[in-house]
Coordinates of C-alpha atoms in Angstrom, one line a residue:
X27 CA 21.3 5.2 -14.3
X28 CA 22.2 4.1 -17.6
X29 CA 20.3 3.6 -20.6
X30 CA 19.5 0.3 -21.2
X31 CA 19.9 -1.0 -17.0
X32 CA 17.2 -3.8 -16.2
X33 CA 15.0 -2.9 -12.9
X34 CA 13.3 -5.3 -11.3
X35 CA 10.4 -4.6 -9.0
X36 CA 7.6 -6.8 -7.2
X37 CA 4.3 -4.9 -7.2
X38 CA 1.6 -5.0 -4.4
X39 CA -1.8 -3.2 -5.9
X40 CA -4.6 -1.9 -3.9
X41 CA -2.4 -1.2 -1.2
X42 CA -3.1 2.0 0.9
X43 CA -0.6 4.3 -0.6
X44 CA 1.8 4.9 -3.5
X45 CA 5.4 4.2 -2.3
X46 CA 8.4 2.5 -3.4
X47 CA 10.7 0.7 -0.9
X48 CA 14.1 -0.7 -1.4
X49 CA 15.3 -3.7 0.6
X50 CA 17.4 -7.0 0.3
X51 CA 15.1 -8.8 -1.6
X52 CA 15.2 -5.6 -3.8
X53 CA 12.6 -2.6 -5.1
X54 CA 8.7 -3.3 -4.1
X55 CA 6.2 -1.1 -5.5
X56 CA 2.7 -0.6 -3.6
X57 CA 0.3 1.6 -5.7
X58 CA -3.6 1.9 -4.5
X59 CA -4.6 1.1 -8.2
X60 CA -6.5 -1.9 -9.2
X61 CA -4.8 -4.8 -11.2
X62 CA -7.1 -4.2 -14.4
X63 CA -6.4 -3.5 -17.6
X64 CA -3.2 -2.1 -17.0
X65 CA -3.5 0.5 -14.6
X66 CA -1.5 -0.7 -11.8
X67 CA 1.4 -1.2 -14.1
X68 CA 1.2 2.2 -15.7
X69 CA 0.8 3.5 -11.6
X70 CA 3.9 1.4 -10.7
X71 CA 6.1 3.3 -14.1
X72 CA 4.8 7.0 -13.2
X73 CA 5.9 6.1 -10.0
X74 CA 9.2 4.5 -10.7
X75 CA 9.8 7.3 -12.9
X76 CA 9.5 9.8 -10.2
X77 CA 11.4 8.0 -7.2
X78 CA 14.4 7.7 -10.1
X79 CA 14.1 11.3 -11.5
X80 CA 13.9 10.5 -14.9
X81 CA 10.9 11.2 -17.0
X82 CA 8.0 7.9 -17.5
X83 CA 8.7 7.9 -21.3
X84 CA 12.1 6.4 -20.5
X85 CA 11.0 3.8 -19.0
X86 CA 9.3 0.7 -20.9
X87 CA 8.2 -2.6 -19.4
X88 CA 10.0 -5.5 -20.8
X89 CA 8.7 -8.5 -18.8
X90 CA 5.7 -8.7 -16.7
X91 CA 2.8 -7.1 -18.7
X92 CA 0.4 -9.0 -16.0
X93 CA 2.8 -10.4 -13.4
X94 CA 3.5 -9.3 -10.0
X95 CA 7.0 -9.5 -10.9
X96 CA 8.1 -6.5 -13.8
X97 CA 10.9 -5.3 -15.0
X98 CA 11.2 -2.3 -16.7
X99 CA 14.2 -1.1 -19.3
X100 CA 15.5 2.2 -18.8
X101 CA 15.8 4.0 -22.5

């Protein structure tokens, strides 16, 4: 992927496991973390991070801070 690609990604928290799946409507991201302060979105970029292979400091949320609906700039 190239620096500076947009990825879009609808997140369900408190599901029962950590995966990401890729269909038409594009990625989904189910993490078992809470919605609070953050730490479903910082569980949705460590696991972004690993399901691309690129390390979670290259990736920084642009859009979607408390949304359901992120998207994250690769750096």
């Amino acid at each position: 992927m190239a620096p500076g690609q947009m990825i879009s990604v609808r997140v369900t928290p408190k599901a029962s496991r950590n995966v990401i799946l890729y269909s038409e409507d594009g990625l989904r991201a189910y993490v078992t973390t809470v919605p609070e302060n953050g730490k479903a979105t910082a569980a949705v970029q460590t696991l972004l991070a690993r399901w691309l292979g690129v390390p979670k400091s290259r990736l920084v949320l642009a859009r979607g801070a408390t949304h359901r609906d992120k998207v994250f700039r690769l750096e």
